[in-house]
Coordinates of C-alpha atoms and ligand atoms in Angstrom, one line a residue:
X82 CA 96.9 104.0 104.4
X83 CA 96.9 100.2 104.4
X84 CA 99.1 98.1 101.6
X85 CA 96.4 97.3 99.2
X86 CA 94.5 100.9 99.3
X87 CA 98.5 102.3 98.4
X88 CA 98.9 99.3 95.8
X89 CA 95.4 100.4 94.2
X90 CA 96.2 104.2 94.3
X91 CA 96.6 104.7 90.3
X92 CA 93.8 102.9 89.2
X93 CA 91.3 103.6 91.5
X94 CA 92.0 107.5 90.6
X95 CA 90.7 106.9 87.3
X96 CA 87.3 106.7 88.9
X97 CA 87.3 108.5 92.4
X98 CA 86.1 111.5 90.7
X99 CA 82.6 109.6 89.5
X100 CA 82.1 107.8 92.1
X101 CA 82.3 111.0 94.5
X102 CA 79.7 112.7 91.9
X103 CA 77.5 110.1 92.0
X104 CA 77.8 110.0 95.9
X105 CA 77.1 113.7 95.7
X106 CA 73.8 113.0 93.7
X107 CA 72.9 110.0 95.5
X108 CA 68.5 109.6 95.2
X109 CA 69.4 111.8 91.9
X110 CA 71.9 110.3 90.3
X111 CA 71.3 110.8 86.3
X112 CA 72.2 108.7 82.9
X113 CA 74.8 110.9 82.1
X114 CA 76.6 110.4 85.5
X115 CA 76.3 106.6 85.4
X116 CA 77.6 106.9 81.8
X117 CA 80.9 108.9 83.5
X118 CA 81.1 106.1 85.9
X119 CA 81.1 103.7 83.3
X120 CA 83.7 105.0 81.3
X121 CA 86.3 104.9 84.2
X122 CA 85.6 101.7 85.2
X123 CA 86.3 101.1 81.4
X124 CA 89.6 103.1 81.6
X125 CA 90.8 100.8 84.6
X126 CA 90.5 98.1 82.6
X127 CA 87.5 96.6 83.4
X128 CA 85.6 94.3 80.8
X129 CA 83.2 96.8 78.9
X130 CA 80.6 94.3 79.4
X131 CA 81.0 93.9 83.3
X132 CA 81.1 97.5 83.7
X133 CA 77.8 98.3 82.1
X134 CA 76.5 95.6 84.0
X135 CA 77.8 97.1 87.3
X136 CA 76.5 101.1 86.5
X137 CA 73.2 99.5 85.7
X138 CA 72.6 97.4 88.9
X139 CA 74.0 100.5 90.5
X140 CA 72.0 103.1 89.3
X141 CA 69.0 100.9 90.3
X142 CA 70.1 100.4 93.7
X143 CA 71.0 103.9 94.2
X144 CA 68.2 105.8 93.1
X145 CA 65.9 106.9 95.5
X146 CA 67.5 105.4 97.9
X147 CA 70.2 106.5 101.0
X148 CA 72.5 103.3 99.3
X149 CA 76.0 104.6 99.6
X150 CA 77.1 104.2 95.7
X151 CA 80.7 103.2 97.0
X152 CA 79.4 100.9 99.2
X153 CA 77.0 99.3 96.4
X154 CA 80.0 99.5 93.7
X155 CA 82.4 97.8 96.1
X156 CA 79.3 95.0 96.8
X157 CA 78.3 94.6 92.9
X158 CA 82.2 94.1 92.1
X159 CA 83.3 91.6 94.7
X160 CA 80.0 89.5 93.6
X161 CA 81.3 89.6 90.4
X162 CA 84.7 87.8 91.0
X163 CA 82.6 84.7 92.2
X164 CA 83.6 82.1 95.1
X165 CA 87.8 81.6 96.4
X166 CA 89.6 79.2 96.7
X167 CA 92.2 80.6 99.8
X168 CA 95.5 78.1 99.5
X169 CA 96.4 77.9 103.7
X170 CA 99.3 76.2 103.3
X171 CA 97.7 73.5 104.9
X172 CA 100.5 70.4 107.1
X173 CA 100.4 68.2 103.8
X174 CA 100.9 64.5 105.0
X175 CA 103.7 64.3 102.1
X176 CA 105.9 66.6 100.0
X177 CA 103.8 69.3 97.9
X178 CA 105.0 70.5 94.6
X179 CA 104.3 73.9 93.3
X180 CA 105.4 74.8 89.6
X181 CA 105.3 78.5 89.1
X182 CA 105.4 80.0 85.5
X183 CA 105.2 82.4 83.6
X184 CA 106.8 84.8 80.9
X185 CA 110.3 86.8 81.7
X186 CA 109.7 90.0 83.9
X187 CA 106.4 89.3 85.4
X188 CA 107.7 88.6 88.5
X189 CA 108.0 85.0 89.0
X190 CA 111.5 84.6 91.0
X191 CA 110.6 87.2 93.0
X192 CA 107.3 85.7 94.1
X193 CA 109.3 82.3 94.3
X194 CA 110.8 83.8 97.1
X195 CA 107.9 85.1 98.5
X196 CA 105.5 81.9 98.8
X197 CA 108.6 80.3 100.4
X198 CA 108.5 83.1 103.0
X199 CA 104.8 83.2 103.1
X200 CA 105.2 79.3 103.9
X201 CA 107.6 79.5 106.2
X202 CA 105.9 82.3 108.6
X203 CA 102.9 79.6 108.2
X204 CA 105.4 76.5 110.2
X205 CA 106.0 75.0 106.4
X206 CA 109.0 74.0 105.6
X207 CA 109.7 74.9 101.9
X208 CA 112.3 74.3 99.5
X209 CA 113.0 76.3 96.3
X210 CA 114.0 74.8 92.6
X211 CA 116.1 76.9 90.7
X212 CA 114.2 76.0 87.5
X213 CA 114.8 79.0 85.3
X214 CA 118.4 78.1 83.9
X215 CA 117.9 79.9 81.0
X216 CA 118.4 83.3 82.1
X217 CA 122.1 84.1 83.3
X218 CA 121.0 86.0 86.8
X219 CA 117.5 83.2 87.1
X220 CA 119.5 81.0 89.1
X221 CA 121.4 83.7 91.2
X222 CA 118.6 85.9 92.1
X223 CA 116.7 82.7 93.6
X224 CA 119.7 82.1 95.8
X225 CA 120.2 85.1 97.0
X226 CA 116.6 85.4 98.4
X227 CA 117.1 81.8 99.8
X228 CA 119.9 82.7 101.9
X229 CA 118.2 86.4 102.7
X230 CA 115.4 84.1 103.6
X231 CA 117.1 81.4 105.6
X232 CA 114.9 78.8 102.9
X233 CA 117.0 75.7 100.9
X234 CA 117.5 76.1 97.6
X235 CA 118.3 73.3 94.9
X236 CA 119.9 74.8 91.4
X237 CA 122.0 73.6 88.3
X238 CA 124.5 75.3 86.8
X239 CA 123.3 78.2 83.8
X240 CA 122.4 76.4 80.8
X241 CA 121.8 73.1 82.6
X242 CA 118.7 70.7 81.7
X243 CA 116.0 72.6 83.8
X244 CA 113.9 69.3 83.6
X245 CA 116.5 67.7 85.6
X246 CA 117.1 70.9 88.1
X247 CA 113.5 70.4 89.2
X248 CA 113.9 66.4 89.7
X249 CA 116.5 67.0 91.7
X250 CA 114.3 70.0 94.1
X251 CA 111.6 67.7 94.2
X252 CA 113.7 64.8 94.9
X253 CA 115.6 66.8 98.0
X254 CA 112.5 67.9 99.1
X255 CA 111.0 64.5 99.3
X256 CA 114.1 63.3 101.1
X257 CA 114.2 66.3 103.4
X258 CA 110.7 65.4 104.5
X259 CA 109.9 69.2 103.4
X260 CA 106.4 70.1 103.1
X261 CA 106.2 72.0 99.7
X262 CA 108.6 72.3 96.9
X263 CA 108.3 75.9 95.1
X264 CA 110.1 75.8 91.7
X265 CA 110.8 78.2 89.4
X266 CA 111.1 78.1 85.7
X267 CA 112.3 79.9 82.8
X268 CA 109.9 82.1 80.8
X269 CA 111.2 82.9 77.6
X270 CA 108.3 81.9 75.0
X271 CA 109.6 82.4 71.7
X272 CA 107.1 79.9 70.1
X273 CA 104.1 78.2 71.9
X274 CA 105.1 75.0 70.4
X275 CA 108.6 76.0 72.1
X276 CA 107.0 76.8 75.5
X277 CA 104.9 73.4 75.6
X278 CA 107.3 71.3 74.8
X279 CA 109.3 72.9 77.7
X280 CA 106.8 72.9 80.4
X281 CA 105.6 69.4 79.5
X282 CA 109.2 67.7 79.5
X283 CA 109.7 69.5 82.8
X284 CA 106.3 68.2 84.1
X285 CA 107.5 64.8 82.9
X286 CA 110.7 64.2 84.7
X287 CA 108.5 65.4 88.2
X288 CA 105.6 62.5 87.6
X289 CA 109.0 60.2 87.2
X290 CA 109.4 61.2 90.8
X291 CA 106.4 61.4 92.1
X292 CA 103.4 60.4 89.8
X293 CA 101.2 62.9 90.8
X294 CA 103.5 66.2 90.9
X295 CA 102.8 68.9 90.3
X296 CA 100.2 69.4 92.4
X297 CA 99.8 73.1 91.9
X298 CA 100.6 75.0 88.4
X299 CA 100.6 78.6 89.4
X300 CA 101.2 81.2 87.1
X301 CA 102.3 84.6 87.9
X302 CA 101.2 87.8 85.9
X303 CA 102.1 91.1 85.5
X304 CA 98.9 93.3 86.6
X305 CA 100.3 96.1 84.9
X306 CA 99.8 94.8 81.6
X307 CA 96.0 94.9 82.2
X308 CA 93.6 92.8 79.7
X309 CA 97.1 91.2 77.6
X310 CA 97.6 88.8 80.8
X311 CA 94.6 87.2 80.0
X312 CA 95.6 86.1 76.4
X313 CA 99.3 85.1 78.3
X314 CA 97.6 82.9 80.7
X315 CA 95.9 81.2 78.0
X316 CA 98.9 80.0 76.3
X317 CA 99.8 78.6 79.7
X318 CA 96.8 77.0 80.4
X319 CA 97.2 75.3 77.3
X320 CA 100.1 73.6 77.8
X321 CA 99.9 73.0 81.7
X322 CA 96.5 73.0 83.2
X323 CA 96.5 75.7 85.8
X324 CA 95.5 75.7 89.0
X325 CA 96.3 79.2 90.4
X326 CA 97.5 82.9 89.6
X327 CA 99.4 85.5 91.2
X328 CA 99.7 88.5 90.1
X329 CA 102.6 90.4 90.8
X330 CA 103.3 94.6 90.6
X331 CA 99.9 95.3 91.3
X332 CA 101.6 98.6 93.0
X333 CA 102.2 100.8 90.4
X334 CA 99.1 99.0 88.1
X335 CA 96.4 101.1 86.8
X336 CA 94.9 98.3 85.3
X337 CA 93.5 96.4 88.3
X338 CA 90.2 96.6 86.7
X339 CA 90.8 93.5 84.4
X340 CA 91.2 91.0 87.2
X341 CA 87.7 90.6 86.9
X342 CA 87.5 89.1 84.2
X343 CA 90.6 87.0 84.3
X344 CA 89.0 84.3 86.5
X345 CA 85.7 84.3 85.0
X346 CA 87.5 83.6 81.7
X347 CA 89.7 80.9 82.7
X348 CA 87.7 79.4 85.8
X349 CA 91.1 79.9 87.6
X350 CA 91.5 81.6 90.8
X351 CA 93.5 84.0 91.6
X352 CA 95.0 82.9 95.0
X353 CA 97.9 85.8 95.7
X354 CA 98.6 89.6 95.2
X355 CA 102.0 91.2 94.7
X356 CA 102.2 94.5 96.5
X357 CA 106.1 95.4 96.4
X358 CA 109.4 94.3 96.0
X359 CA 110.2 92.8 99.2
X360 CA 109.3 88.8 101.0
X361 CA 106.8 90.1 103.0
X362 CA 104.8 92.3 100.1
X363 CA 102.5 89.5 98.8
X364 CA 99.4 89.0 100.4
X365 CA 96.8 86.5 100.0
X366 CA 93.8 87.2 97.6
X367 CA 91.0 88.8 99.6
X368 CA 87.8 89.6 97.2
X369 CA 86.1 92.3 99.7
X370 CA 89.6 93.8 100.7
X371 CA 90.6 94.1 97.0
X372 CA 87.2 95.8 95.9
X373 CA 86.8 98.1 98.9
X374 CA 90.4 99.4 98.5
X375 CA 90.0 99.7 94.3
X376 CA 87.0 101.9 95.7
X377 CA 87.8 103.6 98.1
X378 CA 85.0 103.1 100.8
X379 CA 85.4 106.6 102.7
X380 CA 84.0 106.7 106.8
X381 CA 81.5 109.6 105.7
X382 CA 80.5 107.7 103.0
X383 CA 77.6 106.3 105.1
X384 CA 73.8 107.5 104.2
X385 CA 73.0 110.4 105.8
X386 CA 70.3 109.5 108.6
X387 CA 73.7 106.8 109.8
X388 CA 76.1 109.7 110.6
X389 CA 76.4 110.4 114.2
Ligands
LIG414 P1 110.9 86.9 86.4 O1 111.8 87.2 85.2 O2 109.5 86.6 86.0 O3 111.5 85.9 87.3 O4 110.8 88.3 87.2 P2 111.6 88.8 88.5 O5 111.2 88.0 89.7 O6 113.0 88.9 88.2 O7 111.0 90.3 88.6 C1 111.1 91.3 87.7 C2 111.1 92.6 88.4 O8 109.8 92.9 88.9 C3 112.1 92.7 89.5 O9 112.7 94.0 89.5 C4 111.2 92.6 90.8 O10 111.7 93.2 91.9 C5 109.9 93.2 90.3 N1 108.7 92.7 91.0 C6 108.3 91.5 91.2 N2 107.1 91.4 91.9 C7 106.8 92.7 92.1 C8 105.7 93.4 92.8 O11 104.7 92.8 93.3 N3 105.7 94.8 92.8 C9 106.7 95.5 92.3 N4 106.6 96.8 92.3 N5 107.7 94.9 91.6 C10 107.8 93.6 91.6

């Protein structure tokens, strides 16, 4: 079973079961089934508005017809999340900066860690900021992966001014003629005023270094949390203009279903996938891949008249 159809495993078993009816049906399929279909999609998380949108395209393109319903469903879904925006960790001609955030727990040191990996199995040299000084183990968990990972890391002591921790990455970076700069930052968010004031001081002291840093704002969410990310992103967005999301623990999620509305709703993409613990587990976004393994195309899910 590939990584993404085991990631996908809880939520798509919310729906197997009306999708295989409905494949059972096929040229018959009926209101009530569609209406079954509907409600799972629902139950993953799905906006209820995209999901009656979906079951009614699909009953249309199903009935009658040899149109594998999997096949259609996976189609309808992927159309849905619009065009990407892959990030290929491109040779930039200078130093890149990429400011990851995010709330505590969702998974932003650990991806850190991973976009440094992901970088360097690209030929990139990257170069981590320890920027979450708030938390007692932020600063020790990023170095640990930096040594694990054979990647530089640049950190303050706990408590220090994380503003002047991320000068001082992007600073070495620059110096170290590395091509992106990856820092982390703390997430607590007591307050949104709190929060703003944090993120835009921190943004501050990088444009002293270089004007236009950061050049990406990514944040990282926790797909098990379903629908609530959104509302957490938008905070976010508020105070530093995103330009990307990850979302992490999407093993273990049965709530995949609302990452179709989260870029729709914030006209950000969604550029990387957490699939694990480990470096290698993060993979880039892939629309098709993502729908077909929610869905669960089966082999002898072809029409009929196809099968040899
Ligand atoms: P932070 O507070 O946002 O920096 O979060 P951490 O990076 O410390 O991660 C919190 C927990 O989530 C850790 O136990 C990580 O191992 C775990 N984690 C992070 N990403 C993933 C993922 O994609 N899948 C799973 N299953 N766990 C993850």
């Amino acid at each position: 079973m590939s990584l993404w159809k085991k990631a996908l495993e809880k939520t798509r078993g919310l729906f197997t079961g009306a999708i295989k009816k409905i494949g059972l049906l096929r040229r018959k399929v009926d209101a009530e089934t569609l209406e079954d279909l509907e409600t799972a999609l629902i139950r993953a998380d799905v906006a209820p508005r995209l999901a009656a949108e979906v079951v009614g395209d699909l009953g249309k393109a199903c009935r009658g017809t040899d149109a594998s319903p999997s096949r259609v469903l996976v189609d309808l879904l992927a159309k849905s999340l619009g065009p990407q925006r892959p990030f290929a960790w491109e040779k930039p001609a200078s130093t890149r900066c990429i400011l990851m955030v995010g709330i505590n727990g969702s998974g932003k040191t650990t991806t850190c860690a991973k976009l440094a990996w992901l970088a360097k199995q690209k030929g990139r040299k990257a170069i981590l900021g320890a920027g979450d000084t708030f938390r007692a183990a932020g600063t020790e968990q990023l170095r640990l992966w930096a040594d694990r990972l054979g990647v530089e890391v640049v950190s303050g002591r706990q408590g220090s001014d994380a503003a002047a921790v991320a000068y001082d990455a992007l600073d070495a970076a620059i110096a170290r003629e590395a091509d992106y700069v990856i820092i982390d930052t703390a997430g607590r968010m007591h307050t949104k005023a709190h929060l703003m004031e944090e993120l835009r001081k921190l943004t501050r002291a990088l444009k002293k270094r270089l004007p236009d840093a950061p050049h990406e704002v990514w944040i990282v969410l926790d797909a098990s949390i379903g629908q609530n990310a959104i509302n957490q992103a938008r905070v976010f967005h508020e105070a530093v203009p995103l330009t990307g999301i990850v979302m992490s623990k999407l093993d273990g999620s049965s709530k995949a279903g609302f990452i179709f509305s989260i870029q729709r709703e914030l006209n950000v993409p969604i550029l990387f996938m957490g699939l694990g613990e480990q470096a290698p587990d993060l993979s880039p976004f892939d629309p098709a891949e993502f729908c077909e393994a929610l869905v669960g195309v089966e082999e002898d899910d072809a029409p009929e008249g196809a099968k040899s």
